[in-house]
mmCIF file with all atom_site columns, C-alpha atoms in Angstrom:
data_model
loop_
_atom_site.group_PDB
_atom_site.id
_atom_site.type_symbol
_atom_site.label_atom_id
_atom_site.label_alt_id
_atom_site.label_comp_id
_atom_site.label_asym_id
_atom_site.label_entity_id
_atom_site.label_seq_id
_atom_site.pdbx_PDB_ins_code
_atom_site.Cartn_x
_atom_site.Cartn_y
_atom_site.Cartn_z
_atom_site.occupancy
_atom_site.B_iso_or_equiv
_atom_site.pdbx_formal_charge
_atom_site.auth_seq_id
_atom_site.auth_comp_id
_atom_site.auth_asym_id
_atom_site.auth_atom_id
_atom_site.pdbx_PDB_model_num
ATOM 1  C CA . MET I 1 1  ? -13.291 6.434   -28.322 1.00 53.00 ? 1  MET I CA 1
ATOM 2  C CA . ALA I 1 2  ? -12.306 9.974   -27.227 1.00 59.00 ? 2  ALA I CA 1
ATOM 3  C CA . VAL I 1 3  ? -14.296 9.563   -24.000 1.00 55.00 ? 3  VAL I CA 1
ATOM 4  C CA . GLU I 1 4  ? -12.541 6.256   -23.277 1.00 61.00 ? 4  GLU I CA 1
ATOM 5  C CA . SER I 1 5  ? -9.134  7.856   -23.873 1.00 59.00 ? 5  SER I CA 1
ATOM 6  C CA . GLN I 1 6  ? -10.007 10.794  -21.608 1.00 52.00 ? 6  GLN I CA 1
ATOM 7  C CA . THR I 1 7  ? -11.248 8.435   -18.880 1.00 52.00 ? 7  THR I CA 1
ATOM 8  C CA . ARG I 1 8  ? -8.047  6.402   -19.130 1.00 54.00 ? 8  ARG I CA 1
ATOM 9  C CA . LYS I 1 9  ? -5.994  9.578   -18.704 1.00 56.00 ? 9  LYS I CA 1
ATOM 10 C CA . GLN I 1 10 ? -8.065  10.590  -15.667 1.00 52.00 ? 10 GLN I CA 1
ATOM 11 C CA . ASN I 1 11 ? -7.475  7.171   -14.090 1.00 51.00 ? 11 ASN I CA 1
ATOM 12 C CA . GLN I 1 12 ? -3.683  7.335   -14.471 1.00 50.00 ? 12 GLN I CA 1
ATOM 13 C CA . MET I 1 13 ? -1.326  8.536   -11.776 1.00 46.00 ? 13 MET I CA 1
ATOM 14 C CA . THR I 1 14 ? 2.290   9.496   -12.347 1.00 47.00 ? 14 THR I CA 1
ATOM 15 C CA . ALA I 1 15 ? 4.980   7.793   -10.307 1.00 43.00 ? 15 ALA I CA 1
ATOM 16 C CA . GLU I 1 16 ? 8.551   8.506   -11.390 1.00 54.00 ? 16 GLU I CA 1
ATOM 17 C CA . GLY I 1 17 ? 7.440   9.119   -14.962 1.00 62.00 ? 17 GLY I CA 1
ATOM 18 C CA . LYS I 1 18 ? 5.513   5.848   -15.299 1.00 72.00 ? 18 LYS I CA 1
ATOM 19 C CA . GLY I 1 19 ? 1.741   6.017   -15.553 1.00 84.00 ? 19 GLY I CA 1
ATOM 20 C CA . ILE I 1 20 ? -0.138  3.704   -13.192 1.00 83.00 ? 20 ILE I CA 1
ATOM 21 C CA . VAL I 1 21 ? -3.429  2.422   -14.557 1.00 89.00 ? 21 VAL I CA 1
ATOM 22 C CA . VAL I 1 22 ? -6.582  1.191   -12.823 1.00 91.00 ? 22 VAL I CA 1
ATOM 23 C CA . GLY I 1 23 ? -6.293  -2.504  -11.979 1.00 91.00 ? 23 GLY I CA 1
ATOM 24 C CA . GLU I 1 24 ? -2.495  -2.479  -11.752 1.00 89.00 ? 24 GLU I CA 1
ATOM 25 C CA . LEU I 1 25 ? -0.909  -4.050  -8.661  1.00 84.00 ? 25 LEU I CA 1
ATOM 26 C CA . VAL I 1 26 ? 1.262   -1.680  -6.605  1.00 82.00 ? 26 VAL I CA 1
ATOM 27 C CA . THR I 1 27 ? 3.249   -1.897  -3.372  1.00 83.00 ? 27 THR I CA 1
ATOM 28 C CA . ILE I 1 28 ? 3.441   0.311   -0.313  1.00 85.00 ? 28 ILE I CA 1
ATOM 29 C CA . THR I 1 29 ? 6.573   0.009   1.819   1.00 87.00 ? 29 THR I CA 1
ATOM 30 C CA . ALA I 1 30 ? 5.638   0.115   5.492   1.00 91.00 ? 30 ALA I CA 1
ATOM 31 C CA . ALA I 1 31 ? 7.085   -0.848  8.862   1.00 92.00 ? 31 ALA I CA 1
ATOM 32 C CA . VAL I 1 32 ? 5.033   -3.230  11.013  1.00 93.00 ? 32 VAL I CA 1
ATOM 33 C CA . ILE I 1 33 ? 5.035   -1.650  14.467  1.00 93.00 ? 33 ILE I CA 1
ATOM 34 C CA . GLU I 1 34 ? 2.533   -3.854  16.313  1.00 95.00 ? 34 GLU I CA 1
ATOM 35 C CA . ILE I 1 35 ? 0.930   -7.278  15.925  1.00 96.00 ? 35 ILE I CA 1
ATOM 36 C CA . LYS I 1 36 ? -2.224  -8.386  17.723  1.00 96.00 ? 36 LYS I CA 1
ATOM 37 C CA . MET I 1 37 ? -4.786  -11.174 17.562  1.00 97.00 ? 37 MET I CA 1
ATOM 38 C CA . GLU I 1 38 ? -8.296  -10.168 16.572  1.00 94.00 ? 38 GLU I CA 1
ATOM 39 C CA . GLU I 1 39 ? -11.088 -12.678 15.973  1.00 93.00 ? 39 GLU I CA 1
ATOM 40 C CA . GLY I 1 40 ? -8.543  -15.483 15.585  1.00 95.00 ? 40 GLY I CA 1
ATOM 41 C CA . ARG I 1 41 ? -6.443  -13.603 13.016  1.00 94.00 ? 41 ARG I CA 1
ATOM 42 C CA . ARG I 1 42 ? -3.073  -11.902 13.366  1.00 95.00 ? 42 ARG I CA 1
ATOM 43 C CA . MET I 1 43 ? -3.368  -8.189  12.608  1.00 96.00 ? 43 MET I CA 1
ATOM 44 C CA . CYS I 1 44 ? -0.378  -5.995  11.725  1.00 95.00 ? 44 CYS I CA 1
ATOM 45 C CA . LEU I 1 45 ? -0.254  -2.266  12.370  1.00 95.00 ? 45 LEU I CA 1
ATOM 46 C CA . ALA I 1 46 ? 1.807   -0.845  9.504   1.00 94.00 ? 46 ALA I CA 1
ATOM 47 C CA . ARG I 1 47 ? 3.221   2.686   9.556   1.00 94.00 ? 47 ARG I CA 1
ATOM 48 C CA . PHE I 1 48 ? 3.987   4.438   6.268   1.00 93.00 ? 48 PHE I CA 1
ATOM 49 C CA . ASP I 1 49 ? 4.236   7.900   4.750   1.00 92.00 ? 49 ASP I CA 1
ATOM 50 C CA . ARG I 1 50 ? 1.159   9.458   3.141   1.00 90.00 ? 50 ARG I CA 1
ATOM 51 C CA . ASN I 1 51 ? 1.570   12.960  1.701   1.00 89.00 ? 51 ASN I CA 1
ATOM 52 C CA . GLY I 1 52 ? 4.484   13.700  4.024   1.00 90.00 ? 52 GLY I CA 1
ATOM 53 C CA . GLU I 1 53 ? 2.641   12.512  7.133   1.00 92.00 ? 53 GLU I CA 1
ATOM 54 C CA . SER I 1 54 ? 3.342   9.270   8.996   1.00 93.00 ? 54 SER I CA 1
ATOM 55 C CA . VAL I 1 55 ? 0.139   7.223   9.243   1.00 94.00 ? 55 VAL I CA 1
ATOM 56 C CA . GLY I 1 56 ? -0.744  3.780   10.559  1.00 95.00 ? 56 GLY I CA 1
ATOM 57 C CA . GLU I 1 57 ? -3.231  1.269   9.239   1.00 94.00 ? 57 GLU I CA 1
ATOM 58 C CA . TRP I 1 58 ? -4.228  -2.229  10.383  1.00 95.00 ? 58 TRP I CA 1
ATOM 59 C CA . PHE I 1 59 ? -3.928  -5.114  7.893   1.00 94.00 ? 59 PHE I CA 1
ATOM 60 C CA . ARG I 1 60 ? -4.612  -8.830  8.256   1.00 94.00 ? 60 ARG I CA 1
ATOM 61 C CA . GLU I 1 61 ? -1.331  -10.741 8.219   1.00 93.00 ? 61 GLU I CA 1
ATOM 62 C CA . ASP I 1 62 ? -2.391  -12.534 5.019   1.00 92.00 ? 62 ASP I CA 1
ATOM 63 C CA . GLU I 1 63 ? -2.829  -9.146  3.275   1.00 90.00 ? 63 GLU I CA 1
ATOM 64 C CA . VAL I 1 64 ? 0.857   -8.201  3.557   1.00 87.00 ? 64 VAL I CA 1
ATOM 65 C CA . ILE I 1 65 ? 4.131   -9.828  2.534   1.00 84.00 ? 65 ILE I CA 1
ATOM 66 C CA . GLY I 1 66 ? 7.296   -9.445  4.575   1.00 84.00 ? 66 GLY I CA 1
ATOM 67 C CA . LEU I 1 67 ? 10.448  -8.376  2.730   1.00 80.00 ? 67 LEU I CA 1
ATOM 68 C CA . GLY I 1 68 ? 12.680  -10.622 4.842   1.00 81.00 ? 68 GLY I CA 1
ATOM 69 C CA . PHE I 1 69 ? 14.530  -8.007  6.895   1.00 74.00 ? 69 PHE I CA 1
ATOM 70 C CA . ASP I 1 70 ? 13.840  -5.558  9.718   1.00 69.00 ? 70 ASP I CA 1
ATOM 71 C CA . ASP I 1 71 ? 15.195  -2.245  10.974  1.00 65.00 ? 71 ASP I CA 1
ATOM 72 C CA . GLY I 1 72 ? 17.317  -3.917  13.650  1.00 61.00 ? 72 GLY I CA 1
ATOM 73 C CA . GLU I 1 73 ? 15.151  -3.259  16.685  1.00 60.00 ? 73 GLU I CA 1
#
């Protein structure tokens, strides 16, 4: 039981005072800056902040959900 409790603590991350546990669904807010077709699928290049650095990562369109607004560009 103590090992399980310790493991649970190790698997938690703190975000604004709330512990996030393994298996929990989370969101990352990102801006889609490019869309391309690859192997018959739409791919979105999303740019977001990671540890104070702006990074980009490709996602399949069906892996992301639009929030219904854009930055006006």
